[in-house]
Amino acid sequence: AKVEGFEAYENTAKTKLRLVDAKRGKKLKSWKAKLRAPYFDSPRYLHVEPYGNLDDVFHELPAKTHPIARRMRLLVLSDQQLEGPGEPTRRYLESQLAIASRTLAREFGVALDVHKIERWLAPETDIFSIAEAATAIAGRDEVDLTLGCIGPLAPARVRSRSIGYARVLTNIVVNRQMNAHVFVHEIGHVLGAIHINQEGCVMEPMLRSYELANRFQVLPPILFSDTNRSIINLTRFLPLGTAYQPNQEKIARLLTIYEDLQSERLREVAPYYGDLLLSVGRYDEALEVLRAGQRVDPNNASIRY
């Protein structure tokens, strides 16, 4: 890839791609594409850099897709100016939502339908309290998921360790970065996915990027591990929110998956396993899981919360 230009709202790089059959060493296809990072606002966010997304350049490939089996209606909130001079912000947000929807449709047959995008000034507090404040927003009963976008419009070097927050099978997500990878990561948590330290998987605890020409950051394709794919294939049709009763069998199966993961991945699974146990009223078991997780990872903010 080669950087083409840096301008406000239009940062581009030219790329050449080759698709290769690794087993036979045969080139199947080659083509040219363009990486775009439409947002760059250094006066306001001093540490924001333009980010290109590799998922944007694979349109020519016949993606493995599922029939759209579920449409998840979104109420999208942003603390940015979306109209007038800030119109590129809306376009950027819509482009990232489109990438997130393509990814979830490709992997699980789940499409994101944006019901409304509106401005919301969140309280200046921790990410958990912002999620609680979002429960009072009007119109949430018309959608499946409320997606709050608080802060920079691209992955940035933010001071906070938590760039997103979501609870298993609930209907509010808060993101500190307006980016498709972060959206998919947090919606993955809503559907039960856990953190996996596996390079190239979107559920890694830290967002990876690759630097181009010292300034242009490239994000990897958005992929799921086999563990998280099996979890989301189980949960993708479950209703979000607090009404778990109609799906006790699937909830029980998800709890079984979490229980099996404890022995090898207690640090990663404890927040989600404990949270789901709390949600179904199994409080003593939840406390036991969360305390065990805290002994392994005392600084885990989600477990403490």
Coordinates of C-alpha atoms in Angstrom, one line a residue:
A1 CA 0.0 0.0 0.0
K2 CA 1.1 3.5 -0.7
V3 CA -0.2 6.7 0.9
E4 CA -1.9 8.9 -1.7
G5 CA -2.9 12.0 0.3
F6 CA -3.7 13.5 3.7
E7 CA -6.5 16.1 3.9
A8 CA -9.2 16.9 6.4
Y9 CA -12.0 14.3 5.9
E10 CA -10.3 12.6 2.9
N11 CA -7.2 10.6 3.7
T12 CA -6.4 7.9 1.1
A13 CA -3.9 5.2 0.2
K14 CA -3.6 3.1 -2.9
T15 CA -3.3 -0.6 -2.4
K16 CA -2.5 -3.6 -4.6
L17 CA -4.0 -6.9 -3.4
R18 CA -3.4 -10.5 -4.4
L19 CA -5.5 -13.5 -3.5
V20 CA -3.3 -16.7 -3.3
D21 CA -4.1 -20.3 -2.8
A22 CA -1.6 -20.9 0.0
K23 CA -1.6 -24.7 -0.4
R24 CA -0.8 -24.8 -4.1
G25 CA 1.1 -21.5 -4.2
K26 CA -1.2 -20.3 -7.0
K27 CA -2.3 -16.7 -7.5
L28 CA -6.1 -16.6 -8.0
K29 CA -6.7 -12.9 -8.4
S30 CA -5.1 -9.5 -8.2
W31 CA -6.7 -6.1 -8.1
K32 CA -6.2 -2.5 -7.1
A33 CA -8.2 -0.8 -4.4
K34 CA -8.2 2.3 -2.2
L35 CA -8.0 2.6 1.6
R36 CA -9.9 5.6 2.9
A37 CA -9.9 7.2 6.3
P38 CA -12.4 10.0 5.9
Y39 CA -11.9 11.7 9.2
F40 CA -9.0 13.7 10.5
D41 CA -9.4 16.5 13.0
S42 CA -6.1 17.2 14.7
P43 CA -7.0 20.5 16.3
R44 CA -9.7 18.9 18.4
Y45 CA -8.3 15.5 19.0
L46 CA -4.6 15.9 19.1
H47 CA -3.8 12.1 19.0
V48 CA -6.3 11.0 16.3
E49 CA -4.7 9.6 13.2
P50 CA -6.4 8.6 9.9
Y51 CA -7.4 5.0 9.9
G52 CA -8.0 2.8 6.9
N53 CA -10.0 -0.4 7.1
L54 CA -9.0 -3.5 5.2
D55 CA -12.6 -4.7 5.2
D56 CA -13.3 -1.8 2.8
V57 CA -11.1 -3.1 0.1
F58 CA -12.4 -6.7 -0.2
H59 CA -15.7 -5.8 -2.0
E60 CA -14.5 -7.6 -5.2
L61 CA -14.3 -10.9 -3.4
P62 CA -17.3 -13.2 -3.2
A63 CA -17.7 -13.2 0.6
K64 CA -19.1 -16.2 2.4
T65 CA -22.4 -15.0 3.6
H66 CA -25.5 -16.3 5.4
P67 CA -29.0 -15.4 4.5
I68 CA -30.1 -12.5 6.6
A69 CA -31.8 -14.2 9.4
R70 CA -32.0 -11.3 11.9
R71 CA -32.2 -7.6 11.5
M72 CA -31.1 -5.7 14.6
R73 CA -32.7 -2.2 14.7
L74 CA -30.3 0.5 16.1
L75 CA -30.8 3.8 17.8
V76 CA -27.4 5.5 17.3
L77 CA -26.3 8.3 19.6
S78 CA -23.3 10.6 19.2
D79 CA -21.9 13.5 21.1
Q80 CA -20.5 14.9 17.9
Q81 CA -22.0 17.7 15.7
L82 CA -23.7 15.7 13.0
E83 CA -25.2 18.4 10.7
G84 CA -23.9 21.4 8.9
P85 CA -20.1 21.7 9.1
G86 CA -20.0 18.3 10.9
E87 CA -21.7 16.5 8.1
P88 CA -18.6 14.4 7.3
T89 CA -19.0 13.1 10.9
R90 CA -22.4 11.6 10.0
R91 CA -21.0 10.1 6.7
Y92 CA -18.1 8.6 8.7
L93 CA -20.4 7.1 11.3
E94 CA -22.7 5.7 8.6
S95 CA -19.7 4.1 6.8
Q96 CA -18.5 2.4 10.0
L97 CA -22.0 1.1 10.8
A98 CA -22.2 -0.3 7.2
I99 CA -18.8 -2.1 7.7
A100 CA -20.0 -3.5 11.0
S101 CA -23.3 -4.7 9.5
R102 CA -21.5 -6.3 6.5
T103 CA -19.2 -8.2 9.0
L104 CA -22.0 -9.5 11.2
A105 CA -24.1 -10.4 8.1
R106 CA -21.1 -12.3 6.6
E107 CA -20.3 -14.1 9.9
F108 CA -23.7 -14.7 11.4
G109 CA -26.5 -13.5 9.1
V110 CA -27.2 -10.6 11.5
A111 CA -27.7 -7.2 9.7
L112 CA -27.8 -3.8 11.5
D113 CA -30.6 -1.5 10.5
V114 CA -30.1 2.1 11.6
H115 CA -33.5 3.3 12.8
K116 CA -32.2 6.8 13.8
I117 CA -29.0 8.7 14.4
E118 CA -29.3 11.6 16.9
R119 CA -27.1 13.8 19.0
W120 CA -26.8 13.0 22.7
L121 CA -24.6 14.7 25.2
A122 CA -23.6 12.0 27.7
P123 CA -22.7 12.9 31.3
E124 CA -19.0 13.4 31.8
T125 CA -18.4 10.3 34.0
D126 CA -17.2 6.7 33.7
I127 CA -18.3 4.5 30.9
F128 CA -20.5 2.4 33.2
S129 CA -22.5 5.4 34.4
I130 CA -22.9 6.6 30.8
A131 CA -24.5 3.2 30.0
E132 CA -26.9 3.6 32.9
A133 CA -27.8 7.2 31.8
A134 CA -28.6 5.9 28.4
T135 CA -31.4 3.8 29.8
A136 CA -33.5 7.0 30.2
I137 CA -33.3 8.0 26.5
A138 CA -36.6 8.2 24.7
G139 CA -37.3 5.9 21.8
R140 CA -35.3 2.9 23.1
D141 CA -38.5 0.8 23.1
E142 CA -38.6 1.1 19.3
V143 CA -35.3 -0.6 18.6
D144 CA -33.3 -3.7 19.5
L145 CA -30.1 -2.0 20.5
T146 CA -29.0 1.5 21.6
L147 CA -25.5 2.3 20.4
G148 CA -23.8 5.3 22.1
C149 CA -20.8 6.8 20.4
I150 CA -18.9 9.0 22.9
G151 CA -15.7 10.7 21.9
P152 CA -13.2 10.5 18.9
L153 CA -14.3 9.4 15.5
A154 CA -11.5 7.0 14.9
P155 CA -9.3 4.8 17.1
A156 CA -7.1 7.2 19.0
R157 CA -4.6 7.0 21.8
V158 CA -7.2 7.6 24.5
R159 CA -6.2 7.7 28.1
S160 CA -9.0 5.5 29.3
R161 CA -8.4 1.7 29.3
S162 CA -12.1 1.0 28.5
I163 CA -13.0 2.1 25.0
G164 CA -16.3 0.3 25.0
Y165 CA -18.8 -1.3 27.4
A166 CA -21.6 -3.9 26.9
R167 CA -23.3 -6.5 28.9
V168 CA -24.4 -10.0 27.8
L169 CA -27.9 -9.9 26.1
T170 CA -28.7 -6.4 27.2
N171 CA -29.6 -3.6 24.8
I172 CA -27.2 -0.7 25.4
V173 CA -23.6 -0.4 24.1
V174 CA -21.3 2.5 24.8
N175 CA -18.2 3.2 22.6
R176 CA -15.5 5.8 23.2
Q177 CA -14.4 5.5 19.6
M178 CA -16.6 5.7 16.5
N179 CA -15.2 2.8 14.5
A180 CA -16.5 -0.5 13.0
H181 CA -14.1 -2.7 14.8
V182 CA -15.2 -1.2 18.2
F183 CA -18.9 -1.5 17.2
V184 CA -18.5 -5.2 16.2
H185 CA -16.4 -5.9 19.3
E186 CA -19.0 -4.5 21.7
I187 CA -22.0 -6.0 19.9
G188 CA -20.1 -9.3 20.1
H189 CA -20.1 -8.9 23.9
V190 CA -23.8 -8.2 23.8
L191 CA -24.2 -11.6 22.0
G192 CA -22.0 -13.4 24.6
A193 CA -18.6 -13.2 22.9
I194 CA -15.6 -13.1 25.3
H195 CA -12.1 -11.6 25.0
I196 CA -9.7 -13.9 23.1
N197 CA -6.0 -13.2 22.9
Q198 CA -5.6 -14.4 19.3
E199 CA -4.0 -12.2 16.7
G200 CA -6.4 -11.2 14.0
C201 CA -9.6 -11.8 16.0
V202 CA -11.9 -8.8 16.6
M203 CA -12.5 -9.9 20.2
E204 CA -8.9 -9.3 21.3
P205 CA -8.8 -7.1 24.4
M206 CA -6.7 -4.5 22.6
L207 CA -7.3 -3.1 19.1
R208 CA -4.4 -3.8 16.8
S209 CA -3.4 -1.6 13.9
Y210 CA -0.5 -1.5 11.4
E211 CA 1.3 1.7 10.5
L212 CA 1.7 3.0 7.0
A213 CA 4.0 5.9 6.1
N214 CA 4.4 6.8 9.8
R215 CA 0.9 8.3 9.9
F216 CA -1.8 6.2 8.2
Q217 CA -3.0 3.4 10.4
V218 CA -4.5 0.2 8.8
L219 CA -6.9 -1.9 10.8
P220 CA -7.0 -5.7 10.1
P221 CA -10.0 -7.6 8.7
I222 CA -12.8 -8.1 11.3
L223 CA -12.7 -11.9 12.1
F224 CA -14.0 -14.0 14.9
S225 CA -12.4 -17.0 16.7
D226 CA -14.0 -20.4 16.6
T227 CA -15.0 -20.1 20.3
N228 CA -16.8 -16.8 19.8
R229 CA -18.4 -18.0 16.6
S230 CA -19.9 -20.9 18.4
I231 CA -21.2 -18.7 21.1
I232 CA -22.8 -16.1 18.8
N233 CA -24.3 -18.8 16.6
L234 CA -26.2 -19.9 19.7
T235 CA -27.3 -16.4 20.9
R236 CA -27.8 -14.5 17.6
F237 CA -31.6 -14.9 17.7
L238 CA -32.1 -14.2 21.4
P239 CA -34.0 -11.0 22.2
L240 CA -31.9 -8.3 23.9
G241 CA -32.8 -6.6 27.2
T242 CA -33.9 -8.2 30.5
A243 CA -36.6 -10.7 29.3
Y244 CA -34.7 -14.0 29.4
Q245 CA -37.6 -16.3 30.3
P246 CA -38.7 -17.2 26.7
N247 CA -35.3 -18.7 25.9
Q248 CA -34.3 -20.6 29.0
E249 CA -32.9 -23.5 27.0
K250 CA -30.5 -21.4 25.0
I251 CA -29.6 -19.3 28.1
A252 CA -28.7 -22.6 29.9
R253 CA -26.6 -23.7 26.9
L254 CA -24.7 -20.4 27.0
L255 CA -24.1 -20.7 30.7
T256 CA -22.7 -24.2 30.0
I257 CA -20.3 -22.8 27.4
Y258 CA -19.1 -20.2 29.9
E259 CA -18.7 -22.8 32.6
D260 CA -16.6 -25.0 30.3
L261 CA -14.4 -22.1 29.5
Q262 CA -13.6 -21.3 33.2
S263 CA -10.8 -23.8 33.5
E264 CA -8.8 -22.3 30.6
R265 CA -10.1 -18.8 30.3
L266 CA -11.3 -17.6 33.7
R267 CA -9.8 -14.2 33.3
E268 CA -11.7 -13.6 30.0
V269 CA -15.0 -15.3 30.7
A270 CA -15.6 -14.2 34.3
P271 CA -17.2 -10.8 33.6
Y272 CA -19.7 -12.3 31.1
Y273 CA -20.4 -15.5 33.0
G274 CA -20.9 -13.7 36.3
D275 CA -23.1 -11.0 34.6
L276 CA -25.3 -13.6 33.0
L277 CA -25.7 -15.5 36.2
L278 CA -26.8 -12.3 37.9
S279 CA -29.3 -11.6 35.2
V280 CA -31.0 -15.0 35.7
G281 CA -31.0 -14.6 39.5
R282 CA -28.3 -17.1 40.4
Y283 CA -26.6 -14.5 42.7
D284 CA -24.4 -16.8 44.9
E285 CA -22.9 -18.5 41.9
A286 CA -22.3 -15.2 40.2
L287 CA -20.4 -13.8 43.2
E288 CA -18.3 -17.0 43.3
V289 CA -17.4 -16.6 39.6
L290 CA -16.7 -12.9 39.9
R291 CA -14.6 -13.3 43.0
A292 CA -12.6 -16.1 41.4
G293 CA -12.1 -13.8 38.3
Q294 CA -11.0 -10.9 40.5
R295 CA -8.4 -13.1 42.3
V296 CA -6.9 -13.9 38.9
D297 CA -7.2 -10.3 37.5
P298 CA -7.6 -7.8 40.4
N299 CA -7.5 -4.8 38.0
N300 CA -10.4 -5.9 35.7
A301 CA -12.8 -2.9 35.7
S302 CA -15.7 -4.9 34.4
I303 CA -15.4 -7.5 37.2
R304 CA -15.2 -4.8 39.8
Y305 CA -18.2 -3.0 38.4

